[in-house]
PDB file of N, CA and C in Angstrom:
ATOM      1  N   MET A 225     148.451 155.163 187.568  1.00 98.00           N
ATOM      2  CA  MET A 225     149.690 155.242 188.191  1.00 98.00           C
ATOM      3  C   MET A 225     150.806 154.613 187.268  1.00 98.00           C
ATOM      4  N   LEU A 226     151.921 155.215 187.516  1.00 98.00           N
ATOM      5  CA  LEU A 226     153.120 154.821 186.657  1.00 98.00           C
ATOM      6  C   LEU A 226     153.719 153.457 187.298  1.00 98.00           C
ATOM      7  N   PHE A 227     154.195 152.584 186.434  1.00 98.00           N
ATOM      8  CA  PHE A 227     154.926 151.346 186.800  1.00 98.00           C
ATOM      9  C   PHE A 227     156.171 151.265 186.006  1.00 98.00           C
ATOM     10  N   ALA A 228     157.245 150.738 186.772  1.00 98.00           N
ATOM     11  CA  ALA A 228     158.491 150.410 186.009  1.00 98.00           C
ATOM     12  C   ALA A 228     158.522 148.862 185.771  1.00 98.00           C
ATOM     13  N   ILE A 229     158.757 148.583 184.533  1.00 98.00           N
ATOM     14  CA  ILE A 229     158.986 147.150 184.130  1.00 98.00           C
ATOM     15  C   ILE A 229     160.369 146.982 183.767  1.00 98.00           C
ATOM     16  N   ASN A 230     161.159 146.238 184.568  1.00 98.00           N
ATOM     17  CA  ASN A 230     162.531 146.180 184.490  1.00 98.00           C
ATOM     18  C   ASN A 230     162.757 144.636 184.031  1.00 98.00           C
ATOM     19  N   SER A 231     163.385 144.350 182.885  1.00 98.00           N
ATOM     20  CA  SER A 231     163.667 143.055 182.473  1.00 98.00           C
ATOM     21  C   SER A 231     165.121 142.685 182.358  1.00 98.00           C
ATOM     22  N   GLN A 232     165.462 141.551 182.600  1.00 98.00           N
ATOM     23  CA  GLN A 232     166.879 141.059 182.405  1.00 98.00           C
ATOM     24  C   GLN A 232     166.851 139.965 181.375  1.00 98.00           C
ATOM     25  N   ASP A 233     167.805 140.199 180.399  1.00 98.00           N
ATOM     26  CA  ASP A 233     167.911 139.147 179.372  1.00 98.00           C
ATOM     27  C   ASP A 233     168.629 137.939 179.701  1.00 98.00           C
ATOM     28  N   VAL A 234     168.380 136.813 179.062  1.00 98.00           N
ATOM     29  CA  VAL A 234     169.265 135.630 179.066  1.00 98.00           C
ATOM     30  C   VAL A 234     170.536 135.942 178.416  1.00 98.00           C
ATOM     31  N   PRO A 235     171.564 135.116 178.632  1.00 97.00           N
ATOM     32  CA  PRO A 235     172.903 135.449 177.958  1.00 97.00           C
ATOM     33  C   PRO A 235     172.668 135.224 176.461  1.00 97.00           C
ATOM     34  N   ASP A 236     173.327 135.993 175.650  1.00 96.00           N
ATOM     35  CA  ASP A 236     173.313 135.859 174.213  1.00 96.00           C
ATOM     36  C   ASP A 236     171.877 135.946 173.594  1.00 96.00           C
ATOM     37  N   SER A 237     171.124 136.959 174.083  1.00 98.00           N
ATOM     38  CA  SER A 237     169.786 137.104 173.695  1.00 98.00           C
ATOM     39  C   SER A 237     169.513 137.740 172.315  1.00 98.00           C
ATOM     40  N   LEU A 238     170.554 138.320 171.703  1.00 97.00           N
ATOM     41  CA  LEU A 238     170.292 139.093 170.503  1.00 97.00           C
ATOM     42  C   LEU A 238     169.450 138.401 169.396  1.00 97.00           C
ATOM     43  N   PRO A 239     169.813 137.117 169.061  1.00 97.00           N
ATOM     44  CA  PRO A 239     169.109 136.410 167.985  1.00 97.00           C
ATOM     45  C   PRO A 239     167.634 136.387 168.439  1.00 97.00           C
ATOM     46  N   LEU A 240     167.337 136.107 169.658  1.00 98.00           N
ATOM     47  CA  LEU A 240     165.833 136.016 170.080  1.00 98.00           C
ATOM     48  C   LEU A 240     165.212 137.364 170.059  1.00 98.00           C
ATOM     49  N   ARG A 241     165.981 138.413 170.437  1.00 97.00           N
ATOM     50  CA  ARG A 241     165.432 139.714 170.352  1.00 97.00           C
ATOM     51  C   ARG A 241     165.013 140.167 168.970  1.00 97.00           C
ATOM     52  N   LYS A 242     165.977 139.874 167.990  1.00 97.00           N
ATOM     53  CA  LYS A 242     165.621 140.179 166.556  1.00 97.00           C
ATOM     54  C   LYS A 242     164.414 139.554 166.095  1.00 97.00           C
ATOM     55  N   THR A 243     164.166 138.284 166.495  1.00 97.00           N
ATOM     56  CA  THR A 243     163.017 137.595 166.078  1.00 97.00           C
ATOM     57  C   THR A 243     161.685 138.218 166.432  1.00 97.00           C
ATOM     58  N   ALA A 244     161.698 138.642 167.807  1.00 98.00           N
ATOM     59  CA  ALA A 244     160.483 139.086 168.517  1.00 98.00           C
ATOM     60  C   ALA A 244     160.302 140.570 168.485  1.00 98.00           C
ATOM     61  N   ARG A 245     161.336 141.274 168.008  1.00 97.00           N
ATOM     62  CA  ARG A 245     161.351 142.695 168.123  1.00 97.00           C
ATOM     63  C   ARG A 245     160.148 143.480 167.498  1.00 97.00           C
ATOM     64  N   PRO A 246     159.734 143.093 166.234  1.00 98.00           N
ATOM     65  CA  PRO A 246     158.552 143.948 165.690  1.00 98.00           C
ATOM     66  C   PRO A 246     157.347 143.780 166.565  1.00 98.00           C
ATOM     67  N   ALA A 247     156.925 142.664 167.084  1.00 98.00           N
ATOM     68  CA  ALA A 247     155.847 142.493 167.937  1.00 98.00           C
ATOM     69  C   ALA A 247     156.001 143.185 169.289  1.00 98.00           C
ATOM     70  N   HIS A 248     157.198 143.198 169.839  1.00 98.00           N
ATOM     71  CA  HIS A 248     157.548 143.883 170.947  1.00 98.00           C
ATOM     72  C   HIS A 248     157.321 145.413 170.826  1.00 98.00           C
ATOM     73  N   LEU A 249     157.883 145.896 169.756  1.00 98.00           N
ATOM     74  CA  LEU A 249     157.777 147.358 169.520  1.00 98.00           C
ATOM     75  C   LEU A 249     156.342 147.824 169.217  1.00 98.00           C
ATOM     76  N   ALA A 250     155.526 146.892 168.585  1.00 98.00           N
ATOM     77  CA  ALA A 250     154.157 147.192 168.260  1.00 98.00           C
ATOM     78  C   ALA A 250     153.302 147.502 169.582  1.00 98.00           C
ATOM     79  N   ARG A 251     153.663 146.763 170.599  1.00 98.00           N
ATOM     80  CA  ARG A 251     152.964 146.907 171.915  1.00 98.00           C
ATOM     81  C   ARG A 251     153.335 148.178 172.446  1.00 98.00           C
ATOM     82  N   LEU A 252     154.668 148.549 172.452  1.00 98.00           N
ATOM     83  CA  LEU A 252     155.079 149.814 172.940  1.00 98.00           C
ATOM     84  C   LEU A 252     154.471 150.993 172.155  1.00 98.00           C
ATOM     85  N   GLU A 253     154.415 150.876 170.842  1.00 98.00           N
ATOM     86  CA  GLU A 253     153.792 151.858 170.053  1.00 98.00           C
ATOM     87  C   GLU A 253     152.290 152.113 170.450  1.00 98.00           C
ATOM     88  N   GLN A 254     151.667 150.999 170.830  1.00 98.00           N
ATOM     89  CA  GLN A 254     150.287 151.165 171.256  1.00 98.00           C
ATOM     90  C   GLN A 254     150.157 151.984 172.560  1.00 98.00           C
ATOM     91  N   LEU A 255     151.057 151.688 173.526  1.00 98.00           N
ATOM     92  CA  LEU A 255     151.078 152.433 174.778  1.00 98.00           C
ATOM     93  C   LEU A 255     151.334 153.891 174.461  1.00 98.00           C
ATOM     94  N   LYS A 256     152.271 154.156 173.512  1.00 98.00           N
ATOM     95  CA  LYS A 256     152.642 155.505 173.210  1.00 98.00           C
ATOM     96  C   LYS A 256     151.480 156.249 172.591  1.00 98.00           C
ATOM     97  N   SER A 257     150.770 155.568 171.640  1.00 98.00           N
ATOM     98  CA  SER A 257     149.583 156.266 171.057  1.00 98.00           C
ATOM     99  C   SER A 257     148.437 156.462 171.958  1.00 98.00           C
ATOM    100  N   GLU A 258     148.315 155.682 173.039  1.00 98.00           N
ATOM    101  CA  GLU A 258     147.402 155.873 174.156  1.00 98.00           C
ATOM    102  C   GLU A 258     147.880 157.021 175.166  1.00 98.00           C
ATOM    103  N   GLY A 259     149.085 157.512 174.929  1.00 98.00           N
ATOM    104  CA  GLY A 259     149.529 158.508 175.839  1.00 98.00           C
ATOM    105  C   GLY A 259     149.931 157.982 177.241  1.00 98.00           C
ATOM    106  N   ARG A 260     150.310 156.649 177.229  1.00 98.00           N
ATOM    107  CA  ARG A 260     150.544 156.020 178.557  1.00 98.00           C
ATOM    108  C   ARG A 260     152.063 155.764 178.678  1.00 98.00           C
ATOM    109  N   LEU A 261     152.825 155.826 177.643  1.00 98.00           N
ATOM    110  CA  LEU A 261     154.350 155.539 177.714  1.00 98.00           C
ATOM    111  C   LEU A 261     155.040 156.693 178.161  1.00 98.00           C
ATOM    112  N   VAL A 262     155.956 156.579 179.120  1.00 98.00           N
ATOM    113  CA  VAL A 262     156.851 157.588 179.586  1.00 98.00           C
ATOM    114  C   VAL A 262     158.210 157.340 178.947  1.00 98.00           C
ATOM    115  N   ILE A 263     158.708 156.191 178.984  1.00 98.00           N
ATOM    116  CA  ILE A 263     160.043 155.822 178.407  1.00 98.00           C
ATOM    117  C   ILE A 263     160.172 154.404 178.223  1.00 98.00           C
ATOM    118  N   ALA A 264     160.954 153.965 177.235  1.00 98.00           N
ATOM    119  CA  ALA A 264     161.267 152.583 177.067  1.00 98.00           C
ATOM    120  C   ALA A 264     162.411 152.433 176.221  1.00 98.00           C
ATOM    121  N   GLY A 265     163.206 151.350 176.580  1.00 98.00           N
ATOM    122  CA  GLY A 265     164.467 151.154 175.852  1.00 98.00           C
ATOM    123  C   GLY A 265     165.177 149.964 176.440  1.00 98.00           C
ATOM    124  N   PRO A 266     166.232 149.504 175.682  1.00 98.00           N
ATOM    125  CA  PRO A 266     167.043 148.414 176.194  1.00 98.00           C
ATOM    126  C   PRO A 266     168.327 148.927 176.871  1.00 98.00           C
ATOM    127  N   TYR A 267     168.955 147.987 177.597  1.00 98.00           N
ATOM    128  CA  TYR A 267     170.236 148.269 178.245  1.00 98.00           C
ATOM    129  C   TYR A 267     171.388 147.699 177.382  1.00 98.00           C
ATOM    130  N   PRO A 268     172.152 148.476 176.659  1.00 98.00           N
ATOM    131  CA  PRO A 268     173.233 147.998 175.847  1.00 98.00           C
ATOM    132  C   PRO A 268     174.243 147.172 176.779  1.00 98.00           C
ATOM    133  N   ALA A 269     174.788 146.010 176.185  1.00 97.00           N
ATOM    134  CA  ALA A 269     175.683 145.236 176.866  1.00 97.00           C
ATOM    135  C   ALA A 269     177.073 145.816 177.032  1.00 97.00           C
ATOM    136  N   ILE A 270     177.351 146.872 176.196  1.00 98.00           N
ATOM    137  CA  ILE A 270     178.609 147.605 176.167  1.00 98.00           C
ATOM    138  C   ILE A 270     178.300 149.067 176.256  1.00 98.00           C
ATOM    139  N   ASP A 271     179.352 149.872 176.507  1.00 97.00           N
ATOM    140  CA  ASP A 271     179.133 151.381 176.657  1.00 97.00           C
ATOM    141  C   ASP A 271     179.035 151.923 175.237  1.00 97.00           C
ATOM    142  N   SER A 272     177.814 151.772 174.639  1.00 97.00           N
ATOM    143  CA  SER A 272     177.567 152.219 173.301  1.00 97.00           C
ATOM    144  C   SER A 272     176.144 152.254 172.955  1.00 97.00           C
ATOM    145  N   ASN A 273     175.634 153.329 172.384  1.00 95.00           N
ATOM    146  CA  ASN A 273     174.266 153.368 171.947  1.00 95.00           C
ATOM    147  C   ASN A 273     173.913 152.226 170.871  1.00 95.00           C
ATOM    148  N   ASP A 274     174.886 151.783 170.118  1.00 95.00           N
ATOM    149  CA  ASP A 274     174.775 150.729 169.207  1.00 95.00           C
ATOM    150  C   ASP A 274     175.728 149.682 169.525  1.00 95.00           C
ATOM    151  N   PRO A 275     175.436 148.727 170.290  1.00 97.00           N
ATOM    152  CA  PRO A 275     176.339 147.715 170.792  1.00 97.00           C
ATOM    153  C   PRO A 275     176.605 146.594 169.788  1.00 97.00           C
ATOM    154  N   GLY A 276     175.972 146.641 168.589  1.00 96.00           N
ATOM    155  CA  GLY A 276     176.153 145.632 167.624  1.00 96.00           C
ATOM    156  C   GLY A 276     175.849 144.238 168.164  1.00 96.00           C
ATOM    157  N   GLU A 277     176.858 143.309 167.774  1.00 96.00           N
ATOM    158  CA  GLU A 277     176.697 141.996 168.266  1.00 96.00           C
ATOM    159  C   GLU A 277     176.787 141.691 169.713  1.00 96.00           C
ATOM    160  N   ALA A 278     177.347 142.644 170.461  1.00 97.00           N
ATOM    161  CA  ALA A 278     177.285 142.583 171.945  1.00 97.00           C
ATOM    162  C   ALA A 278     175.974 142.451 172.481  1.00 97.00           C
ATOM    163  N   GLY A 279     174.979 143.130 171.751  1.00 97.00           N
ATOM    164  CA  GLY A 279     173.570 143.079 172.180  1.00 97.00           C
ATOM    165  C   GLY A 279     173.186 143.797 173.357  1.00 97.00           C
ATOM    166  N   PHE A 280     172.222 143.261 174.097  1.00 98.00           N
ATOM    167  CA  PHE A 280     171.565 143.977 175.196  1.00 98.00           C
ATOM    168  C   PHE A 280     171.470 143.029 176.441  1.00 98.00           C
ATOM    169  N   THR A 281     171.290 143.631 177.590  1.00 98.00           N
ATOM    170  CA  THR A 281     171.141 142.826 178.889  1.00 98.00           C
ATOM    171  C   THR A 281     169.939 142.975 179.480  1.00 98.00           C
ATOM    172  N   GLY A 282     168.992 143.720 178.953  1.00 98.00           N
ATOM    173  CA  GLY A 282     167.691 143.866 179.492  1.00 98.00           C
ATOM    174  C   GLY A 282     166.982 145.091 179.011  1.00 98.00           C
ATOM    175  N   SER A 283     165.797 145.465 179.601  1.00 98.00           N
ATOM    176  CA  SER A 283     164.956 146.557 179.139  1.00 98.00           C
ATOM    177  C   SER A 283     164.288 147.253 180.211  1.00 98.00           C
ATOM    178  N   LEU A 284     163.925 148.478 180.020  1.00 98.00           N
ATOM    179  CA  LEU A 284     163.180 149.268 180.943  1.00 98.00           C
ATOM    180  C   LEU A 284     161.925 149.826 180.322  1.00 98.00           C
ATOM    181  N   VAL A 285     160.726 149.711 180.803  1.00 98.00           N
ATOM    182  CA  VAL A 285     159.550 150.368 180.291  1.00 98.00           C
ATOM    183  C   VAL A 285     158.978 151.052 181.546  1.00 98.00           C
ATOM    184  N   VAL A 286     158.644 152.392 181.394  1.00 98.00           N
ATOM    185  CA  VAL A 286     157.873 153.061 182.455  1.00 98.00           C
ATOM    186  C   VAL A 286     156.656 153.546 181.722  1.00 98.00           C
ATOM    187  N   ALA A 287     155.499 153.128 182.295  1.00 98.00           N
ATOM    188  CA  ALA A 287     154.152 153.508 181.585  1.00 98.00           C
ATOM    189  C   ALA A 287     153.096 153.500 182.631  1.00 98.00           C
ATOM    190  N   GLU A 288     151.960 153.993 182.214  1.00 98.00           N
ATOM    191  CA  GLU A 288     150.822 154.090 183.105  1.00 98.00           C
ATOM    192  C   GLU A 288     149.852 152.944 182.892  1.00 98.00           C
ATOM    193  N   PHE A 289     149.502 152.381 184.018  1.00 98.00           N
ATOM    194  CA  PHE A 289     148.543 151.282 184.120  1.00 98.00           C
ATOM    195  C   PHE A 289     147.563 151.578 185.197  1.00 98.00           C
ATOM    196  N   ASP A 290     146.411 150.951 185.146  1.00 98.00           N
ATOM    197  CA  ASP A 290     145.321 151.124 186.242  1.00 98.00           C
ATOM    198  C   ASP A 290     145.792 150.472 187.483  1.00 98.00           C
ATOM    199  N   SER A 291     146.627 149.408 187.488  1.00 98.00           N
ATOM    200  CA  SER A 291     146.985 148.784 188.689  1.00 98.00           C
ATOM    201  C   SER A 291     148.223 147.904 188.480  1.00 98.00           C
ATOM    202  N   LEU A 292     148.807 147.452 189.609  1.00 98.00           N
ATOM    203  CA  LEU A 292     149.894 146.632 189.566  1.00 98.00           C
ATOM    204  C   LEU A 292     149.553 145.327 188.825  1.00 98.00           C
ATOM    205  N   ASP A 293     148.382 144.799 188.981  1.00 98.00           N
ATOM    206  CA  ASP A 293     148.020 143.595 188.329  1.00 98.00           C
ATOM    207  C   ASP A 293     147.924 143.781 186.805  1.00 98.00           C
ATOM    208  N   SER A 294     147.426 144.897 186.378  1.00 98.00           N
ATOM    209  CA  SER A 294     147.305 145.174 184.948  1.00 98.00           C
ATOM    210  C   SER A 294     148.732 145.438 184.317  1.00 98.00           C
ATOM    211  N   ALA A 295     149.628 146.096 185.077  1.00 98.00           N
ATOM    212  CA  ALA A 295     150.992 146.254 184.619  1.00 98.00           C
ATOM    213  C   ALA A 295     151.651 144.925 184.543  1.00 98.00           C
ATOM    214  N   GLN A 296     151.568 144.047 185.533  1.00 98.00           N
ATOM    215  CA  GLN A 296     152.181 142.668 185.481  1.00 98.00           C
ATOM    216  C   GLN A 296     151.445 141.910 184.273  1.00 98.00           C
ATOM    217  N   ALA A 297     150.291 141.991 184.081  1.00 98.00           N
ATOM    218  CA  ALA A 297     149.632 141.187 183.004  1.00 98.00           C
ATOM    219  C   ALA A 297     150.278 141.677 181.637  1.00 98.00           C
ATOM    220  N   TRP A 298     150.366 142.991 181.489  1.00 98.00           N
ATOM    221  CA  TRP A 298     150.959 143.545 180.258  1.00 98.00           C
ATOM    222  C   TRP A 298     152.393 142.974 180.104  1.00 98.00           C
ATOM    223  N   ALA A 299     153.133 143.049 181.223  1.00 98.00           N
ATOM    224  CA  ALA A 299     154.486 142.604 181.074  1.00 98.00           C
ATOM    225  C   ALA A 299     154.616 141.035 180.774  1.00 98.00           C
ATOM    226  N   ASP A 300     153.797 140.322 181.386  1.00 98.00           N
ATOM    227  CA  ASP A 300     153.789 138.909 181.148  1.00 98.00           C
ATOM    228  C   ASP A 300     153.366 138.541 179.713  1.00 98.00           C
ATOM    229  N   ALA A 301     152.673 139.376 178.999  1.00 98.00           N
ATOM    230  CA  ALA A 301     152.279 139.141 177.615  1.00 98.00           C
ATOM    231  C   ALA A 301     153.289 139.639 176.577  1.00 98.00           C
ATOM    232  N   ASP A 302     154.440 140.114 177.036  1.00 98.00           N
ATOM    233  CA  ASP A 302     155.494 140.625 176.164  1.00 98.00           C
ATOM    234  C   ASP A 302     155.954 139.566 175.203  1.00 98.00           C
ATOM    235  N   PRO A 303     156.076 139.789 173.877  1.00 98.00           N
ATOM    236  CA  PRO A 303     156.584 138.782 173.039  1.00 98.00           C
ATOM    237  C   PRO A 303     157.994 138.384 173.309  1.00 98.00           C
ATOM    238  N   TYR A 304     158.727 139.201 173.993  1.00 98.00           N
ATOM    239  CA  TYR A 304     160.101 138.815 174.372  1.00 98.00           C
ATOM    240  C   TYR A 304     159.999 137.690 175.403  1.00 98.00           C
ATOM    241  N   ILE A 305     158.927 137.537 176.201  1.00 97.00           N
ATOM    242  CA  ILE A 305     158.850 136.446 177.072  1.00 97.00           C
ATOM    243  C   ILE A 305     158.613 135.167 176.364  1.00 97.00           C
ATOM    244  N   GLU A 306     157.702 135.211 175.380  1.00 96.00           N
ATOM    245  CA  GLU A 306     157.397 133.933 174.618  1.00 96.00           C
ATOM    246  C   GLU A 306     158.632 133.527 173.821  1.00 96.00           C
ATOM    247  N   ALA A 307     159.400 134.452 173.406  1.00 98.00           N
ATOM    248  CA  ALA A 307     160.652 134.256 172.610  1.00 98.00           C
ATOM    249  C   ALA A 307     161.783 133.745 173.399  1.00 98.00           C
ATOM    250  N   GLY A 308     161.653 133.853 174.795  1.00 98.00           N
ATOM    251  CA  GLY A 308     162.698 133.413 175.645  1.00 98.00           C
ATOM    252  C   GLY A 308     163.796 134.394 175.797  1.00 98.00           C
ATOM    253  N   VAL A 309     163.572 135.705 175.474  1.00 98.00           N
ATOM    254  CA  VAL A 309     164.563 136.773 175.688  1.00 98.00           C
ATOM    255  C   VAL A 309     164.895 137.099 177.152  1.00 98.00           C
ATOM    256  N   TYR A 310     163.841 137.060 177.977  1.00 98.00           N
ATOM    257  CA  TYR A 310     163.928 137.518 179.327  1.00 98.00           C
ATOM    258  C   TYR A 310     164.150 136.446 180.266  1.00 98.00           C
ATOM    259  N   ALA A 311     165.227 136.569 181.125  1.00 98.00           N
ATOM    260  CA  ALA A 311     165.349 135.607 182.207  1.00 98.00           C
ATOM    261  C   ALA A 311     164.501 135.909 183.423  1.00 98.00           C
ATOM    262  N   GLY A 312     164.230 137.266 183.555  1.00 97.00           N
ATOM    263  CA  GLY A 312     163.332 137.714 184.629  1.00 97.00           C
ATOM    264  C   GLY A 312     162.813 139.010 184.392  1.00 97.00           C
ATOM    265  N   VAL A 313     161.692 139.363 185.052  1.00 98.00           N
ATOM    266  CA  VAL A 313     160.944 140.652 184.849  1.00 98.00           C
ATOM    267  C   VAL A 313     160.508 141.052 186.251  1.00 98.00           C
ATOM    268  N   SER A 314     160.727 142.349 186.606  1.00 98.00           N
ATOM    269  CA  SER A 314     160.069 142.872 187.801  1.00 98.00           C
ATOM    270  C   SER A 314     159.205 144.005 187.440  1.00 98.00           C
ATOM    271  N   VAL A 315     158.069 144.111 188.167  1.00 98.00           N
ATOM    272  CA  VAL A 315     157.095 145.176 187.872  1.00 98.00           C
ATOM    273  C   VAL A 315     156.925 145.914 189.208  1.00 98.00           C
ATOM    274  N   LYS A 316     157.185 147.215 189.265  1.00 98.00           N
ATOM    275  CA  LYS A 316     157.052 147.975 190.554  1.00 98.00           C
ATOM    276  C   LYS A 316     156.247 149.297 190.314  1.00 98.00           C
ATOM    277  N   PRO A 317     155.550 149.782 191.240  1.00 98.00           N
ATOM    278  CA  PRO A 317     155.062 151.022 191.176  1.00 98.00           C
ATOM    279  C   PRO A 317     156.193 152.076 190.980  1.00 98.00           C
ATOM    280  N   PHE A 318     155.968 153.206 190.274  1.00 98.00           N
ATOM    281  CA  PHE A 318     156.958 154.200 189.994  1.00 98.00           C
ATOM    282  C   PHE A 318     156.401 155.655 190.278  1.00 98.00           C
ATOM    283  N   LYS A 319     157.029 156.413 190.995  1.00 98.00           N
ATOM    284  CA  LYS A 319     156.698 157.742 191.200  1.00 98.00           C
ATOM    285  C   LYS A 319     157.659 158.674 190.582  1.00 98.00           C
ATOM    286  N   GLN A 320     157.188 159.345 189.459  1.00 97.00           N
ATOM    287  CA  GLN A 320     158.058 160.219 188.704  1.00 97.00           C
ATOM    288  C   GLN A 320     158.111 161.600 189.488  1.00 97.00           C
ATOM    289  N   VAL A 321     159.290 162.097 189.835  1.00 97.00           N
ATOM    290  CA  VAL A 321     159.516 163.230 190.462  1.00 97.00           C
ATOM    291  C   VAL A 321     160.035 164.331 189.546  1.00 97.00           C
ATOM    292  N   LEU A 322     160.907 163.975 188.641  1.00 95.00           N
ATOM    293  CA  LEU A 322     161.491 164.800 187.573  1.00 95.00           C
ATOM    294  C   LEU A 322     161.427 164.179 186.312  1.00 95.00           C
ATOM    295  N   PRO A 323     161.482 164.776 185.212  1.00 90.00           N
ATOM    296  CA  PRO A 323     161.075 166.245 185.024  1.00 90.00           C
ATOM    297  C   PRO A 323     159.654 166.396 185.285  1.00 90.00           C
TER     298      PRO A 323
END
């Protein structure tokens, strides 16, 4: 089943993001290589694909997991959590209707 992992950053998270980004992306690449990743990306803090020093306010990952528990465990192990990037994370079942 698909699950949406929606994360909200702490204020001024950009320096923390930069530190943990390689490990964060490696986990997403693994989901992608397993054919489980639908979409992933951050929320820019301003109306721009490249927000520069404005940074980001959170992230969205939609991916396939066996259960809510396994999706939650995956989210809890995100390097951004250990680095202090995220103020909060919610994990919910997701039903893709389109495309």
